[in-house]
Backbone as a ProteinNet text record, in pm:
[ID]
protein_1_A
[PRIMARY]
XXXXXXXXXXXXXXXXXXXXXXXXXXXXXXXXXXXXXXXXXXXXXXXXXXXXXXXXXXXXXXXXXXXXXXXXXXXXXXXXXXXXXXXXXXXXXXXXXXXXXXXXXXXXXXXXXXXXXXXXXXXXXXXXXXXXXXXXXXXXXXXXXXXXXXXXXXXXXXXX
[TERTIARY]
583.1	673.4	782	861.2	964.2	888.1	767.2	652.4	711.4	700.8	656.1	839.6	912.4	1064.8	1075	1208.8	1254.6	1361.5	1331.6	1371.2	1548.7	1679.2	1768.4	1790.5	1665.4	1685.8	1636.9	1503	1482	1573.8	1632.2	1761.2	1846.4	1865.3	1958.4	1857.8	1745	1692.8	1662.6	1625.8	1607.4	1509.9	1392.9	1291.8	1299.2	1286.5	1324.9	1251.7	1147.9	1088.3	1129.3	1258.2	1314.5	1258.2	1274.6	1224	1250.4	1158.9	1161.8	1260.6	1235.2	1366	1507.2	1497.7	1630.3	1697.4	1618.9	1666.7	1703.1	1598.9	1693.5	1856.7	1839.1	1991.6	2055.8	2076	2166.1	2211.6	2076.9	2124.5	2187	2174.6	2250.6	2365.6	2407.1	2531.1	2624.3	2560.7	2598.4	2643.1	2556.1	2569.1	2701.6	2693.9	2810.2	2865.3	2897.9	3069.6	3117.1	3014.3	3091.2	3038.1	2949.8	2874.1	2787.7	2828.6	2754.5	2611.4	2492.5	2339.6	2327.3	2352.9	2339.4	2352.5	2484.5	2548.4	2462.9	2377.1	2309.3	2222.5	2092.7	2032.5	2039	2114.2	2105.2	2168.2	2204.3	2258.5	2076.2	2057.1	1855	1795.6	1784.9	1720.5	1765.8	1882.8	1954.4	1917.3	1874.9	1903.2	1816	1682.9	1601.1	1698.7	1748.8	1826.8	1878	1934.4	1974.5	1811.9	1732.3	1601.3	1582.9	1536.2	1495.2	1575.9	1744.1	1794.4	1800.4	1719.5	1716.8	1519.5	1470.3	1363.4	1341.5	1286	1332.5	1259.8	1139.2	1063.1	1147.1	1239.5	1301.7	1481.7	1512	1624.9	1709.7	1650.4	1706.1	1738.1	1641.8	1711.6	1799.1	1919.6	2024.2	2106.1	2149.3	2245.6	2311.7	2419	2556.1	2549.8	2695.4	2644	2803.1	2759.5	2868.9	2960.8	3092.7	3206	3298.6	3294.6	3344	3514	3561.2	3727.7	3747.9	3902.5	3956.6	4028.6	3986.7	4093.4	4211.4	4299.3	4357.6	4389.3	4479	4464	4447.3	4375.2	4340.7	4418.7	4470.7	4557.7	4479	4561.9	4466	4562	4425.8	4445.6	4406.2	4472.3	4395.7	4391	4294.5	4319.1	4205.9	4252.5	4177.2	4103.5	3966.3	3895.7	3910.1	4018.5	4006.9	3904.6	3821.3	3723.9	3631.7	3613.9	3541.1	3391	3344.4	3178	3226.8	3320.9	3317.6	3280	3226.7	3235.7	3065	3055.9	2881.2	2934.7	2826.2	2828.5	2906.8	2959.7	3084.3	3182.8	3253.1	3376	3369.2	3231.6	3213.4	3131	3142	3090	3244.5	3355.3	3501	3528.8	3533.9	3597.7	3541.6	3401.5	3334.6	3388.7	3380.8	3461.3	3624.8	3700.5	3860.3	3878.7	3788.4	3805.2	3722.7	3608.2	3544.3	3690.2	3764.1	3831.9	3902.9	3953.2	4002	3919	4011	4009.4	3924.9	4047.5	4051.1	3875.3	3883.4	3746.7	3828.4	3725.8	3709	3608.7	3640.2	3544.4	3595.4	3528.9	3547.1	3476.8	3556.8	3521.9	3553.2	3405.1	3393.4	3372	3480.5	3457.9	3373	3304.1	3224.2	3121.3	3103.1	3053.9	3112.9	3006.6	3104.5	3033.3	3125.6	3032.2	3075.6	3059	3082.9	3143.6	3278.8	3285.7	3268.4	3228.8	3181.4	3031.9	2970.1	2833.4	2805.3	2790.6	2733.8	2646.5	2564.2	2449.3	2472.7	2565.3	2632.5	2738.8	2834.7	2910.6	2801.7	2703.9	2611.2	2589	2514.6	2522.6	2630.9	2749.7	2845	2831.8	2800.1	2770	2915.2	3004.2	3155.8	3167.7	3193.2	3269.2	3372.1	3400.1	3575.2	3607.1	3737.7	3809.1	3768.7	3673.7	3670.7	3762.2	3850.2	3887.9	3806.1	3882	3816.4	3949.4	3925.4	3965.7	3916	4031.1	4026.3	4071	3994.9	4047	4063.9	4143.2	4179.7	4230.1	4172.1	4246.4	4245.4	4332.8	4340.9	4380.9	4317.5	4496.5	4459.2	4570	4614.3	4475.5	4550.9	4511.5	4574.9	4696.8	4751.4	4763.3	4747.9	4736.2	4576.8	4521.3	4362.9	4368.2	4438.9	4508.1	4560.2	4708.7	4770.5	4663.2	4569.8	4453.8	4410.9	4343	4276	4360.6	4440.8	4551.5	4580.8	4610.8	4646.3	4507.1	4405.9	4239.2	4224.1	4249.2	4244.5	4314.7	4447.3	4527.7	4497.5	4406	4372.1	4219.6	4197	4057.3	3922.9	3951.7	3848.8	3805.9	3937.1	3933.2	3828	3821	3698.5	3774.4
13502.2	13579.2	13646.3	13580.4	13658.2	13772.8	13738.4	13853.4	13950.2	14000.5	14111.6	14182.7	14118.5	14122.3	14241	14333	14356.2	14310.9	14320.7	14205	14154.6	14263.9	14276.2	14172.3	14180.7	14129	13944.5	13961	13845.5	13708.9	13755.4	13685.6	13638.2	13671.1	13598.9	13520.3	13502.1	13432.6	13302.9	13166.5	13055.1	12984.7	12922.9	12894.7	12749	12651.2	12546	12472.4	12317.7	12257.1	12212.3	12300.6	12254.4	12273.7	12222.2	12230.1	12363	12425.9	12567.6	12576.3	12544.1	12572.1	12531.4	12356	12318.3	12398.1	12368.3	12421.1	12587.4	12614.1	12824.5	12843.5	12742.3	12714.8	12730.8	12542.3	12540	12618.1	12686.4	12795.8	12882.7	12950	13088.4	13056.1	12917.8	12866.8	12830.8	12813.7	12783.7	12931	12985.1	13118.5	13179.5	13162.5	13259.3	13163.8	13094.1	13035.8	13031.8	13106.6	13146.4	13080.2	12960.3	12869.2	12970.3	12891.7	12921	12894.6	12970.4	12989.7	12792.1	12750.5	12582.1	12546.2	12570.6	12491.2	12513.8	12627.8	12686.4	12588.5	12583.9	12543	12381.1	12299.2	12189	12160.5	12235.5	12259.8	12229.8	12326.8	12378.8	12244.9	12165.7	12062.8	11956.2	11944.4	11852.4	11835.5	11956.5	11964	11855.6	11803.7	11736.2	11558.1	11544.2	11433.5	11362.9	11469	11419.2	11416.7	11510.7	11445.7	11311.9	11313.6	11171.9	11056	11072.7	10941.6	10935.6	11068.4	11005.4	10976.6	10932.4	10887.2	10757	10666.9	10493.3	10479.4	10544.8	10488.6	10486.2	10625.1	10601.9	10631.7	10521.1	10522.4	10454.9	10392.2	10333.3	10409.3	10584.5	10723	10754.6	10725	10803.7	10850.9	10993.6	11056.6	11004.9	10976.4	10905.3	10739.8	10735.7	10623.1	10564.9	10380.7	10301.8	10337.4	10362.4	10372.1	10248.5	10283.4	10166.5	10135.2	10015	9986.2	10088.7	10135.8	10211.8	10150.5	10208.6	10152	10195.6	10154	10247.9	10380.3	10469.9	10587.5	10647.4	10669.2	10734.7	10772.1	10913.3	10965.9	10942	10930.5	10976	11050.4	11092.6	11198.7	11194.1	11092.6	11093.4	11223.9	11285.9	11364.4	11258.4	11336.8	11326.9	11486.6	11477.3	11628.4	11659.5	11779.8	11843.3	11907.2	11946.2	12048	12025.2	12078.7	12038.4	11998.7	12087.3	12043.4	11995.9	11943.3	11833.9	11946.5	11893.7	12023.6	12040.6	12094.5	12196.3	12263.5	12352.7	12422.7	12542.4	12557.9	12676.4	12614.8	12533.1	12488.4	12364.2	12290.9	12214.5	12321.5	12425.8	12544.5	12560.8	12578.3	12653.5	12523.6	12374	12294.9	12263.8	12295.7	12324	12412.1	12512.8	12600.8	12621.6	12555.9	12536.4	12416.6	12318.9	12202.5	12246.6	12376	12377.2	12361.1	12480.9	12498	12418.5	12299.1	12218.6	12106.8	12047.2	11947	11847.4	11823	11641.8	11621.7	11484	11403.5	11353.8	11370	11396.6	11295.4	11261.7	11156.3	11191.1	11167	11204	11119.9	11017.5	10921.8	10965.1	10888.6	10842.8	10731.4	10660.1	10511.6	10422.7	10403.5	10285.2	10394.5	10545.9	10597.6	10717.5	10769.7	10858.3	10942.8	11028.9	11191.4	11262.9	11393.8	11398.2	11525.8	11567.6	11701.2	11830.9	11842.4	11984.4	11988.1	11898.7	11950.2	11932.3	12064.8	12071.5	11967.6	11964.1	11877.3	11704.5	11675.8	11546.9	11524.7	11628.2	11661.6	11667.4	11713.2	11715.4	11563.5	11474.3	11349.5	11286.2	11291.6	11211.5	11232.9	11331.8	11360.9	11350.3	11413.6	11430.1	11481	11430.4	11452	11477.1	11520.7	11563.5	11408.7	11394.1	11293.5	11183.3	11179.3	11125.1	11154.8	11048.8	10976.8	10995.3	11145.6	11161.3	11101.2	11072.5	11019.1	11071.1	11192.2	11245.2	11157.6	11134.8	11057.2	11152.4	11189.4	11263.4	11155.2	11196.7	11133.1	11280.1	11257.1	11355.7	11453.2	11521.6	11665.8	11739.5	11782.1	11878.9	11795.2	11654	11581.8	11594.9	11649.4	11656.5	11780.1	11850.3	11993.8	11998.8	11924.9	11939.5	11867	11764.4	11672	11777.3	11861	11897.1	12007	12085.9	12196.1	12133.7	12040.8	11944.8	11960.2	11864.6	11849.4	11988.7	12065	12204.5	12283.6	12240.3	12333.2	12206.1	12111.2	12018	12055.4	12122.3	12137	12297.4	12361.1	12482.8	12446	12383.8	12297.3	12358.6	12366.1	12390.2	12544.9	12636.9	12784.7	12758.7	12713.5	12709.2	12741.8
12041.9	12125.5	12041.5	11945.4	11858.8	11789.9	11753.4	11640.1	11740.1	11857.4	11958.2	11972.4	11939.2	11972.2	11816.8	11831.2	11752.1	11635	11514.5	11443	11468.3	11531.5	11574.1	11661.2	11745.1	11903.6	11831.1	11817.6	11751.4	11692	11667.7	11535.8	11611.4	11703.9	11863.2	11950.2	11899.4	12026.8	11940.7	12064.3	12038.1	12089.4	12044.7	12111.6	12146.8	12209.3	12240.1	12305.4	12305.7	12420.7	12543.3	12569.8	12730.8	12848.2	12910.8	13085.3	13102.3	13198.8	13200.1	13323.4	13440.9	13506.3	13508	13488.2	13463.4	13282.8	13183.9	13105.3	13120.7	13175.1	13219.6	13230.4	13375.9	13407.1	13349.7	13255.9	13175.7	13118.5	13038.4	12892.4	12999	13047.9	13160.3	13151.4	13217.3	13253.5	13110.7	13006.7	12858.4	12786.4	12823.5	12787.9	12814.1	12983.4	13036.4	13015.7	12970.3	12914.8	12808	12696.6	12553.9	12435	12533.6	12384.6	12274.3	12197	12046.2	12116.8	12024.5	12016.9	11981.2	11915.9	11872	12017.2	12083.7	12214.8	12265.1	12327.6	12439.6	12422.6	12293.8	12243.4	12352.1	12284.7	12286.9	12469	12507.8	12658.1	12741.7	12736.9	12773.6	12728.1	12571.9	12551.1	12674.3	12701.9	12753.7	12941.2	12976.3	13133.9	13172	13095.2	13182.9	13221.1	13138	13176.1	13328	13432.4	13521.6	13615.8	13609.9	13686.2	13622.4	13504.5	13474.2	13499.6	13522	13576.2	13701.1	13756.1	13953.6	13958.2	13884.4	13888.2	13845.1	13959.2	13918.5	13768.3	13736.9	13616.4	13475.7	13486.9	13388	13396.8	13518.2	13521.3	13375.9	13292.2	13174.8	13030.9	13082.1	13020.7	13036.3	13115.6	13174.4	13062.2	13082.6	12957.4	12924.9	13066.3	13077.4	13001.6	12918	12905.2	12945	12927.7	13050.5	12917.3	13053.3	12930	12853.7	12803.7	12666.4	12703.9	12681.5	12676.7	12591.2	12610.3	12531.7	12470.7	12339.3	12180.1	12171.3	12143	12037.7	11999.8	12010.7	11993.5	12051.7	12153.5	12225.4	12368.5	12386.1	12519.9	12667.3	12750.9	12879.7	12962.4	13093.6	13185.9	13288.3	13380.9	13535.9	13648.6	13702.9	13814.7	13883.8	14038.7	14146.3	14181.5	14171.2	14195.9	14322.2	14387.8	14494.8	14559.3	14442.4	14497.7	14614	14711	14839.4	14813.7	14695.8	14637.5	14530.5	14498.5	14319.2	14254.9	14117.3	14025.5	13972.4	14084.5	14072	13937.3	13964.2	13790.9	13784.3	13826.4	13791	13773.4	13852.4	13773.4	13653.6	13634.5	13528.9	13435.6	13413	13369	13314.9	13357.3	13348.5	13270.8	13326.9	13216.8	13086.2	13047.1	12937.6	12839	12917.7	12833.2	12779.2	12854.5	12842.8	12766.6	12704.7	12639.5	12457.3	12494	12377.9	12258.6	12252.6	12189	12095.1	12142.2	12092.3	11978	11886.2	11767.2	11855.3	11933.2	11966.2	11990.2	11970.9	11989.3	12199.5	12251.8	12384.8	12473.1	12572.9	12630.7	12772.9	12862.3	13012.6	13083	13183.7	13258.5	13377	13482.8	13590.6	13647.2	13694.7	13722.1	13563.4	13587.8	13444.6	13390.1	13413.6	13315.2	13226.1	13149.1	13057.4	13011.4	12972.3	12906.2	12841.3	12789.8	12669.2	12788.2	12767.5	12887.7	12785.7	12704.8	12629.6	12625.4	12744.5	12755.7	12920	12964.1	13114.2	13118.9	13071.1	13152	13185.7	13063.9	13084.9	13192.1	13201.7	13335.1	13423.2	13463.4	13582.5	13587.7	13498.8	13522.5	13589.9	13576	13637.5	13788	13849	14009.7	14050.9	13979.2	14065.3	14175.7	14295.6	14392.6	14450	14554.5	14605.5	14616.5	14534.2	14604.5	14482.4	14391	14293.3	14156.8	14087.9	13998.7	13848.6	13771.9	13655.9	13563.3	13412.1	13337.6	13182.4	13168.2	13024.1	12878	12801.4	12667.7	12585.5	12518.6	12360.6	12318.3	12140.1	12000.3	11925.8	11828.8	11683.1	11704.7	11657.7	11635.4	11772.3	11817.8	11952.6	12082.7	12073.6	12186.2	12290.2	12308.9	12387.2	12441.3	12401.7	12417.5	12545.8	12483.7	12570.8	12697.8	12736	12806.3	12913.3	12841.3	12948.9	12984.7	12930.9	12975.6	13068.2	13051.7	13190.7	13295.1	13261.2	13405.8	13485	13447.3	13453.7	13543	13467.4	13564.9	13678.5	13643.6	13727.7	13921.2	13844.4	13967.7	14043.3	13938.5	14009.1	14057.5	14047.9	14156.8	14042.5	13902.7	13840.3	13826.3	13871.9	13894.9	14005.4	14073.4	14244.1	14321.2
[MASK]
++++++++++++++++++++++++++++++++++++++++++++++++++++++++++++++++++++++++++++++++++++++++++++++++++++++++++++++++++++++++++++++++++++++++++++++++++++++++++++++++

């Protein structure tokens, strides 16, 4: 398929064994939020994850993993999600992108699990809801800075 592409066009594209529809998504949704060709990439590898943890055979795949005590070092950031649909993929699309930016090493809790919030598809795992209890961790440089970003999209309902 790249052979048939022009070599211009070619050089931007990425071929990948992802799920053809869930991975589409993702990448679209990766895309339109500014990720790097790597991000997209590994966005698309990633989508099959939340089917496979709503399937009993291999519920022991799940992306999410249980979240760990917090050490040391590390800031936090409680909101409560207003949003009437929790954060479908546009506004966990918007906090993807408002957190890329930053240093800090990053962790994002829901109740006893956790995710990495600079990857949609792991935010899709958490299944946030209105009225659910998220929990931002920063460490290291301009942790706090990413902290008050959260809090801040947090209170504009995720730009939703």
């Amino acid at each position: 398929a790249l052979e048939l592409l022009p070599p211009e066009l070619s050089a931007r594209v990425r071929l990948c064994p992802a799920p053809l529809v869930e991975g589409t998504l993702a990448a679209v949704v990766a895309a339109g939020s500014g990720l790097t060709l790597d991000e997209v990439a590994a966005e698309a590898l990633g989508a099959l994850g939340p089917k496979q943890a709503m399937l009993p055979a291999s519920a022991a795949q799940a992306a999410t993993e249980t979240a760990p005590v917090t050490d040391d070092g590390w800031l936090r950031c409680e909101v409560v999600v207003d949003n009437p649909h929790g954060l479908h993929v546009r506004p966990a699309a918007r906090l993807v992108a408002a957190l890329k930016p930053f240093a800090a090493e990053l962790k994002l809790q829901k109740g006893d699990k956790e995710a990495n919030p600079r990857s949609l598809t792991r935010l899709a795992m958490l299944n946030v809801r209105q009225g659910d209890q998220l929990t931002l961790l920063a460490r290291g440089e301009d942790a706090n800075a990413a902290l008050t970003c959260f809090q801040q999209l947090a209170a504009e309902r995720f730009g939703d």
